[in-house]
Coordinates of C-alpha atoms in Angstrom, one line a residue:
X1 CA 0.0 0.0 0.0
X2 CA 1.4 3.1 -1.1
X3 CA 2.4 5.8 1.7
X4 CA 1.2 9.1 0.6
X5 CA 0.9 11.0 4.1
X6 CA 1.4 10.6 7.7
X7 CA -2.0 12.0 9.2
X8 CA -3.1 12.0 12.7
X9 CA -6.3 9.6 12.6
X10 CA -6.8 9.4 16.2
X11 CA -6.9 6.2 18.5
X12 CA -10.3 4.9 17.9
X13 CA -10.2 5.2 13.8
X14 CA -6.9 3.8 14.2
X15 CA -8.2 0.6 16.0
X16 CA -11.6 0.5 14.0
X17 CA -9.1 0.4 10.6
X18 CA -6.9 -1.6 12.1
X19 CA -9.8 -4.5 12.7
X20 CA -11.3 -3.6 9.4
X21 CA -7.7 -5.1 7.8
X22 CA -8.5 -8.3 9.7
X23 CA -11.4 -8.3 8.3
X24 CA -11.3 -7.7 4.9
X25 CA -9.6 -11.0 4.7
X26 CA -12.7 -13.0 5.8
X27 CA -15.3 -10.4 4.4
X28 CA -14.0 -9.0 1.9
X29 CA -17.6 -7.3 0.7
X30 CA -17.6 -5.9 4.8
X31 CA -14.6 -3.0 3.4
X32 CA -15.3 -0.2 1.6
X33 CA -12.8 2.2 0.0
X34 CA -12.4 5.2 1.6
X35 CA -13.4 8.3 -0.5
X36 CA -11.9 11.4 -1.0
X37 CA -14.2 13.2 1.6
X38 CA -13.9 10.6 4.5
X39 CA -9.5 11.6 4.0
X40 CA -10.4 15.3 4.0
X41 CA -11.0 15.6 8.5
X42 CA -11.2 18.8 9.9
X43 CA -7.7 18.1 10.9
X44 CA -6.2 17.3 7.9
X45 CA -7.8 20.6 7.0
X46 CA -6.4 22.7 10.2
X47 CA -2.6 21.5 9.8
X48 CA -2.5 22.3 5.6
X49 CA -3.4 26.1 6.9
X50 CA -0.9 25.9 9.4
X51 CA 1.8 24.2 7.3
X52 CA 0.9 27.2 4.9
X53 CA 0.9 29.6 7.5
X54 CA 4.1 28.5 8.5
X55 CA 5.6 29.0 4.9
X56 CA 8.2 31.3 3.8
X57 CA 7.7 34.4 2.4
X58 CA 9.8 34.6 -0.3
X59 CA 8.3 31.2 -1.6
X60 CA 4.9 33.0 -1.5
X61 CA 6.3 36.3 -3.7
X62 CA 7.9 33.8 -6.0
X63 CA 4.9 32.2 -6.4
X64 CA 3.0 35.2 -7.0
X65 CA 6.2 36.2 -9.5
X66 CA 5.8 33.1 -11.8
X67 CA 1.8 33.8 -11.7
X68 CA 1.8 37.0 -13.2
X69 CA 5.7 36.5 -15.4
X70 CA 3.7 36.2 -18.6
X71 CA 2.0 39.3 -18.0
X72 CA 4.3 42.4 -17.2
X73 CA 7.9 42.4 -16.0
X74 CA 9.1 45.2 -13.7
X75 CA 12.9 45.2 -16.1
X76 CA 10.7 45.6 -19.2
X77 CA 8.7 48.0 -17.8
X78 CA 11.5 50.3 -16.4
X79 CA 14.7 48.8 -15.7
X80 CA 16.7 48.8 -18.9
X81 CA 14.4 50.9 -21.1
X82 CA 14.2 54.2 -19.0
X83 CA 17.5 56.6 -18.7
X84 CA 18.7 58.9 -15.9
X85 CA 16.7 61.4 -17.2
X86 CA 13.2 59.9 -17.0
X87 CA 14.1 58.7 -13.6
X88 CA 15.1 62.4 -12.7
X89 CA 12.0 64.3 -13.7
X90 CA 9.7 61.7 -12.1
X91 CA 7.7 62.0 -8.8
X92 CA 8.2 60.4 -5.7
X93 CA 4.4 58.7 -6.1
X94 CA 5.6 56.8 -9.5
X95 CA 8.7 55.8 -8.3
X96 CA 7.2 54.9 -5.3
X97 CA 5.3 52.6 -7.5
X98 CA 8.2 51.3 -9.5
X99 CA 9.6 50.1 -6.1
X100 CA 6.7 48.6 -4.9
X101 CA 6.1 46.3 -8.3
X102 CA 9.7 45.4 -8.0
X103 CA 9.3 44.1 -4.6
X104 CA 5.7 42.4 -5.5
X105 CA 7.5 40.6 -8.5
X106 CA 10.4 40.2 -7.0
X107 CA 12.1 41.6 -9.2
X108 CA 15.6 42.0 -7.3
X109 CA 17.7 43.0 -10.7
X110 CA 15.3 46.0 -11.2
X111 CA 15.2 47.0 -7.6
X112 CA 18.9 47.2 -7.8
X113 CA 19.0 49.6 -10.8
X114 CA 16.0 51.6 -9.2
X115 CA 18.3 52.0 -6.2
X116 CA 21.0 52.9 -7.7
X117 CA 19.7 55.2 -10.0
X118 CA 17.8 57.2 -7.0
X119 CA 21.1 57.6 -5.6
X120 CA 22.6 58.4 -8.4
X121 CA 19.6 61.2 -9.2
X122 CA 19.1 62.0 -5.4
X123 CA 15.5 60.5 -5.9
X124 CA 14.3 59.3 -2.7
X125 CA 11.8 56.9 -2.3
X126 CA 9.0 56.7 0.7
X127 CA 10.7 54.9 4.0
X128 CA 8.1 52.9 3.6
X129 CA 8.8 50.9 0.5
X130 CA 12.2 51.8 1.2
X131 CA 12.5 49.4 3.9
X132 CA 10.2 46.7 2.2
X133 CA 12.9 46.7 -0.2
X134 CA 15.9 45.6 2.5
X135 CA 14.4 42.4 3.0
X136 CA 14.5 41.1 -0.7
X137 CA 18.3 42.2 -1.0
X138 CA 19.0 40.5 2.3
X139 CA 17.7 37.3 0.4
X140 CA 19.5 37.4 -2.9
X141 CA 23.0 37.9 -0.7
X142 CA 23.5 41.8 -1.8
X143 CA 24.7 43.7 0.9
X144 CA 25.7 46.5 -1.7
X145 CA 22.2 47.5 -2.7
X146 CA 21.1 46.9 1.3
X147 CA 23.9 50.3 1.9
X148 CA 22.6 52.2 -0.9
X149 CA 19.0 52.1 0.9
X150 CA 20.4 52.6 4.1
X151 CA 22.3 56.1 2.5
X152 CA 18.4 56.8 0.8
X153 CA 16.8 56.5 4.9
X154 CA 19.4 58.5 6.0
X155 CA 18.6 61.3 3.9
X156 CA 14.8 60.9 5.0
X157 CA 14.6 59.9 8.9
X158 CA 18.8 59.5 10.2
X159 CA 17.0 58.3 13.7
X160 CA 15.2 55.5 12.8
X161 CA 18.2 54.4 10.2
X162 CA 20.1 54.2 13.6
X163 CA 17.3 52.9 15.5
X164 CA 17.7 49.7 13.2
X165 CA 21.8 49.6 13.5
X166 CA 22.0 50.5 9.8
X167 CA 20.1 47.5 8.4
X168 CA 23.6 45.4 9.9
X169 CA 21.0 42.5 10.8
X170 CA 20.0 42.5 6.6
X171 CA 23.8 43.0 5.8
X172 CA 24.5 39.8 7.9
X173 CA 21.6 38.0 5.9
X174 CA 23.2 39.0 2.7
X175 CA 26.9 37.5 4.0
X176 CA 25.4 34.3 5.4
X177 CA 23.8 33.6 2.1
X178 CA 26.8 34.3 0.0
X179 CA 28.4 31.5 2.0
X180 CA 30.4 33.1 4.7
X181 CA 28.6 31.6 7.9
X182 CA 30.9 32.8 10.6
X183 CA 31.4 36.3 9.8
X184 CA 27.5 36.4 9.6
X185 CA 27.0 35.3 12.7
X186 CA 29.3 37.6 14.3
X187 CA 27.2 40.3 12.8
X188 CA 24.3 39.3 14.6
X189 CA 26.1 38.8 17.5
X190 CA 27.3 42.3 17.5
X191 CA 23.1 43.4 16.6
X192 CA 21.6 41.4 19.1
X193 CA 23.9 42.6 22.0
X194 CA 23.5 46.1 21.1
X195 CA 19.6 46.5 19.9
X196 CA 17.1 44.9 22.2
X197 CA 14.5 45.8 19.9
X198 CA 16.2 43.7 17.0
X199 CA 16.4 40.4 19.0
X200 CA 13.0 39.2 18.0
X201 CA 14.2 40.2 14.2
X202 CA 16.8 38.4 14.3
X203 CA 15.5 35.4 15.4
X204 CA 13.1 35.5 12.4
X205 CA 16.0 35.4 10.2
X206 CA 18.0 33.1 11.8
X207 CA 15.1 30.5 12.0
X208 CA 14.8 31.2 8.4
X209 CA 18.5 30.6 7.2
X210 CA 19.2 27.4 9.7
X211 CA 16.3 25.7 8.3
X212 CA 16.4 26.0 4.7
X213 CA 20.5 25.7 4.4
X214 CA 21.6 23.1 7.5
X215 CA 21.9 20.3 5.0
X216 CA 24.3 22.1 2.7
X217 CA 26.7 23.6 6.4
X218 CA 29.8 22.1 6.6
X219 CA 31.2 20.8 10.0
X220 CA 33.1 24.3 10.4
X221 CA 29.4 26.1 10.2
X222 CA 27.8 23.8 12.4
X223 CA 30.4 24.2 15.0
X224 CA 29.8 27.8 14.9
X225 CA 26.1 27.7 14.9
X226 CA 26.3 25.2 18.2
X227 CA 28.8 28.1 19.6
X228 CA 26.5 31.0 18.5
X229 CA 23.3 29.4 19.8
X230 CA 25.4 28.4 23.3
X231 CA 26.4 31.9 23.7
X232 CA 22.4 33.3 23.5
X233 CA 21.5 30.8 26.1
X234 CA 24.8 31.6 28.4
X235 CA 24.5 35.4 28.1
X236 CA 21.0 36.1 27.3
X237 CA 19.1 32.8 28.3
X238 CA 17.9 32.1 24.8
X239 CA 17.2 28.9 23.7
X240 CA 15.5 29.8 20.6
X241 CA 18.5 29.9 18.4
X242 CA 19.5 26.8 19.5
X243 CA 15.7 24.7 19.2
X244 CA 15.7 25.5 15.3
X245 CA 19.4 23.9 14.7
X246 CA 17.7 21.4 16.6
X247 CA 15.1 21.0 14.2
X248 CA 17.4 20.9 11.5
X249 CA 19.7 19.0 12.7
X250 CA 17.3 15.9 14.1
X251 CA 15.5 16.3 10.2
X252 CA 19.0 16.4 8.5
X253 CA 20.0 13.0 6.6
X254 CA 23.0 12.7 8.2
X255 CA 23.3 10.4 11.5
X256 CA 26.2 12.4 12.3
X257 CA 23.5 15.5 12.6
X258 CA 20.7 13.5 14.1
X259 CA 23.2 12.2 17.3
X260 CA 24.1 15.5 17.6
X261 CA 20.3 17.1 17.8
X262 CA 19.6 13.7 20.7
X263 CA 22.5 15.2 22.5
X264 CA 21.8 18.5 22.8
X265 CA 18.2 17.5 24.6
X266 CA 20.3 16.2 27.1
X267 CA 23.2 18.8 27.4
X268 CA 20.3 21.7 27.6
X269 CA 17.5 21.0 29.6
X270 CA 15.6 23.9 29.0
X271 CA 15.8 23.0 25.6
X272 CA 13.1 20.3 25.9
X273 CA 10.5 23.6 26.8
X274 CA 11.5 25.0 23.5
X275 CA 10.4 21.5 21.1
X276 CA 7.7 20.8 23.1
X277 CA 5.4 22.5 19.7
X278 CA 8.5 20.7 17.1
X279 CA 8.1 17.2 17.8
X280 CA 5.1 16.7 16.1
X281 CA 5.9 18.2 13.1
X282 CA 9.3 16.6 12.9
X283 CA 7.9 13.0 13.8
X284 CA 5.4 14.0 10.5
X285 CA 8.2 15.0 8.2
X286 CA 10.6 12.0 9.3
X287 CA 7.5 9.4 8.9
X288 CA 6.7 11.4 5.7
X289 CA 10.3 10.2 4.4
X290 CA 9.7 6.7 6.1
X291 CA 12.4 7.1 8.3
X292 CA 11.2 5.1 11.3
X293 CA 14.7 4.8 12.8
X294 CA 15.0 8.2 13.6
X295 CA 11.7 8.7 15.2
X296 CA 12.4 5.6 17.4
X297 CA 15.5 7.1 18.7
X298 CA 13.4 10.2 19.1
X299 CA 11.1 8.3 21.6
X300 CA 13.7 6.4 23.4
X301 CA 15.2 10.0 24.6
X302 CA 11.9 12.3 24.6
X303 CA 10.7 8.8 27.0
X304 CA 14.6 9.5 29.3
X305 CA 13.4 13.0 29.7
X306 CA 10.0 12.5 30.8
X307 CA 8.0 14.1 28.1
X308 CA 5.3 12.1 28.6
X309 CA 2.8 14.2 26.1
X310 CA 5.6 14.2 23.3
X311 CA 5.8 10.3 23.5
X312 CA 2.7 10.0 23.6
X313 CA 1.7 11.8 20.1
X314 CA 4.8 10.2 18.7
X315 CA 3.6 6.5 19.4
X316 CA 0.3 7.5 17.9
X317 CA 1.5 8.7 14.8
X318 CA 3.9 5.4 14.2
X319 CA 0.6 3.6 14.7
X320 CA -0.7 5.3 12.2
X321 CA 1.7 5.3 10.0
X322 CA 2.3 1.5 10.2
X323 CA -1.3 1.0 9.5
X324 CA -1.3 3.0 6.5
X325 CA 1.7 0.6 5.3
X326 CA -0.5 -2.7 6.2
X327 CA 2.0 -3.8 8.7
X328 CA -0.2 -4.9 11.7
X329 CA 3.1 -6.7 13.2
X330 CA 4.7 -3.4 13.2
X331 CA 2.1 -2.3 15.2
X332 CA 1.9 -4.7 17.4
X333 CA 5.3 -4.7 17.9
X334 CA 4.6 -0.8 19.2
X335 CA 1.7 -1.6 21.3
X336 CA 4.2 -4.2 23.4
X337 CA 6.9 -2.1 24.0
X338 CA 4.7 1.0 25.0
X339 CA 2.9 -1.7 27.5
X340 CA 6.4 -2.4 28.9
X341 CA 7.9 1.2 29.4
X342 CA 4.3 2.0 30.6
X343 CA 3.2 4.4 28.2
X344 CA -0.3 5.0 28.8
X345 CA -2.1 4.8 25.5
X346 CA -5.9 5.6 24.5
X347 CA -8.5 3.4 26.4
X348 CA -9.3 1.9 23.4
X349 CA -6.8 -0.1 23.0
X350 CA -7.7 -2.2 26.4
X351 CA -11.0 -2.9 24.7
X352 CA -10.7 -6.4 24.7
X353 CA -13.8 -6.7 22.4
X354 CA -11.6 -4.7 19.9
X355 CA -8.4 -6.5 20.7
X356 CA -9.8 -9.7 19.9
X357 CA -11.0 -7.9 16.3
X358 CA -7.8 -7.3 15.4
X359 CA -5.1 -9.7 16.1
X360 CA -5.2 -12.3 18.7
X361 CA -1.5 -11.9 19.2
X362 CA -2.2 -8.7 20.6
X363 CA -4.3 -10.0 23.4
X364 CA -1.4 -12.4 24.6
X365 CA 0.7 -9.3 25.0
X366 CA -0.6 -8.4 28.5
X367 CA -0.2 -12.5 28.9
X368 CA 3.2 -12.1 28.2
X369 CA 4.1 -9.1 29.9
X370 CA 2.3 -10.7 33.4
X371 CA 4.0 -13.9 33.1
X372 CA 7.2 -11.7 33.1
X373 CA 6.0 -9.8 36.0
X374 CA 5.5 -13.5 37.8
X375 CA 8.9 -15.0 37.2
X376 CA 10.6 -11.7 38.5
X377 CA 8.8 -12.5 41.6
X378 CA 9.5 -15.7 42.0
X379 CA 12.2 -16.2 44.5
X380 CA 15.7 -17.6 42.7
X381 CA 16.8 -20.8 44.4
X382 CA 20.8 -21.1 45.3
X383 CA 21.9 -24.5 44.9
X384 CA 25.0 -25.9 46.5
X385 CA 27.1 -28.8 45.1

């Protein structure tokens, strides 16, 4: 049975499937298909909004770019037709409006000859737009263009140029994504100490760059991240820094970056605050890729830590996930071991009526598990010869 998606189907659907597999066997006219209606739950529907919520903005602007390509094109419409001139003896409203359709196609190449012609001309743009432009230079890695705008604010508003460090947190975007991690972070070092009002910025950013680029670090990077995100939570008691590398790290395909995510849940305990809202997502994502391993060393630690809640959601979704691959020895492989490192699952799984449904191997589990319990008790006989 093909895996298409790992979605959260809840205890009781999970056993009621589970018996309808048995079933199907004996009776085969008893199983229905399931339609596309019955797949679409309220819940499916809540976590596609949040997943698209979640999603970056620049994939959403390039999105809307490619939409509306065949129609008009910022460079064809200014960029490399219009001279100085035109650019000179034009108000501040239309090139107010050039910016703005740059920066809604994203069109980076014609914001950069917008910019440079304004300072070129003295033209200066709104702040506004001005500083919806930053972020798009930021993202392409140009740091040049990021300094022309911040000469542009200067000219309108010094104070608030100054207020935001000089746009140093963009500049140290624009490094990181031309490849040179460590400087990078020592910009934003340097930000976050000195601007308070930046910090929550800067996490923004950072979040964005450790995720989409982790896979690609090499060891050098990492080791500067780990020391970057060890500083915040030293010197400022910030663990945020440190629970996204976690997140990439524990999704990365590399063991070597999986052992090193389990460790730091166990280095940092107020880490395990911070990924208490991750773990579901990444146990989705890993089970999504049909790497089980990883979410079973997952449980094993989040189980040594005593996040009960965590482990709990975890062992639900490899249920569900093993069910939606048709291996019921899988799952009753799971149902065992939870039994014997008492993790308390749904009450519907102690239906016996149910049990019985299903497998009968899995009603010789709690058997099993008290004729362990008796021979520990037993008392162990010493002989001498």
């Amino acid at each position: 049975m093909a895996f298409q998606a790992t979605r959260h189907i809840g205890p009781l659907s999970s056993m009621v499937f589970l018996a309808s597999r048995k079933l199907q066997f004996i009776y085969p006219s008893f199983i229905h298909q399931r339609t596309d209606e019955e797949d679409n739950s309220p819940l499916d529907t809540f976590t596609s909004k949040l997943v698209q919520n979640k999603s970056s903005k620049w994939i959403r602007r390039k999105a809307l770019a490619q939409s509306h390509a065949a129609k008009t094109s910022t460079t064809d419409s200014f960029s490399m037709k219009n001279s100085l001139n035109t650019i000179q003896h034009m108000d501040i409203e239309s090139i107010n409006g050039l910016f703005q359709q740059a920066i809604d196609y994203d069109d980076w190449k014609g914001l950069i000859e917008l910019t440079k012609q304004c300072v070129e001309c003295d033209k200066v743009p709104s702040l506004a737009v001005l500083l919806n432009s930053v972020p798009l230079c930021s993202y392409n890695g140009d740091k040049d263009t990021i300094i022309w705008i911040a000469q542009l604010c200067e000219k309108i508003q010094p104070e608030f140029l100054e207020e935001n460090s000089n746009f140093e947190h963009y500049i140290a975007e624009a490094i990181w994504v031309k490849g040179n991690i460590a400087k990078s972070l020592k910009t934003f070092e340097k930000v976050y100490k000195e601007n308070v009002y930046l910090r929550r910025r800067i996490r923004n950013i950072l979040e964005h760059l450790i995720l989409s680029s982790i896979a690609n670090h090499s060891e050098a990077s990492l080791v500067s991240l780990i020391n970057f995100s060890e500083m915040l939570i030293r010197d400022h008691n910030d663990y945020f820094t440190l629970g996204c590398l976690w997140q990439a790290c524990i999704l990365s395909k590399w063991f070597s970056d999986q052992q090193i995510a389990l460790g730091f849940l166990d280095k940092y305990p107020g880490l395990c605050r911070v990924i208490e809202n991750k773990v579901s997502y990444i146990v989705k994502a890993a089970l999504q890729q049909h790497d089980t391993e990883m979410v079973y060393r997952l449980i094993e630690v989040l189980l040594r830590l005593k996040m009960d809640s965590e482990v709990y959601q975890a062992i639900l979704s490899l249920i569900d996930y093993w069910i939606q691959q048709g291996d019921l020895r899988q799952c009753r492989e799971i149902i065992y071991w939870s039994l014997q490192n008492n993790v308390k699952l749904p009450a519907v799984y102690n239906n016996e009526k149910l049990v019985k449904m299903f497998s009968k191997d899995a009603v010789d589990i709690r058997l099993k598990l008290s004729q362990q319990e008796k021979k520990k008790m037993l008392p162990i006989t010493e002989y001498k010869f």
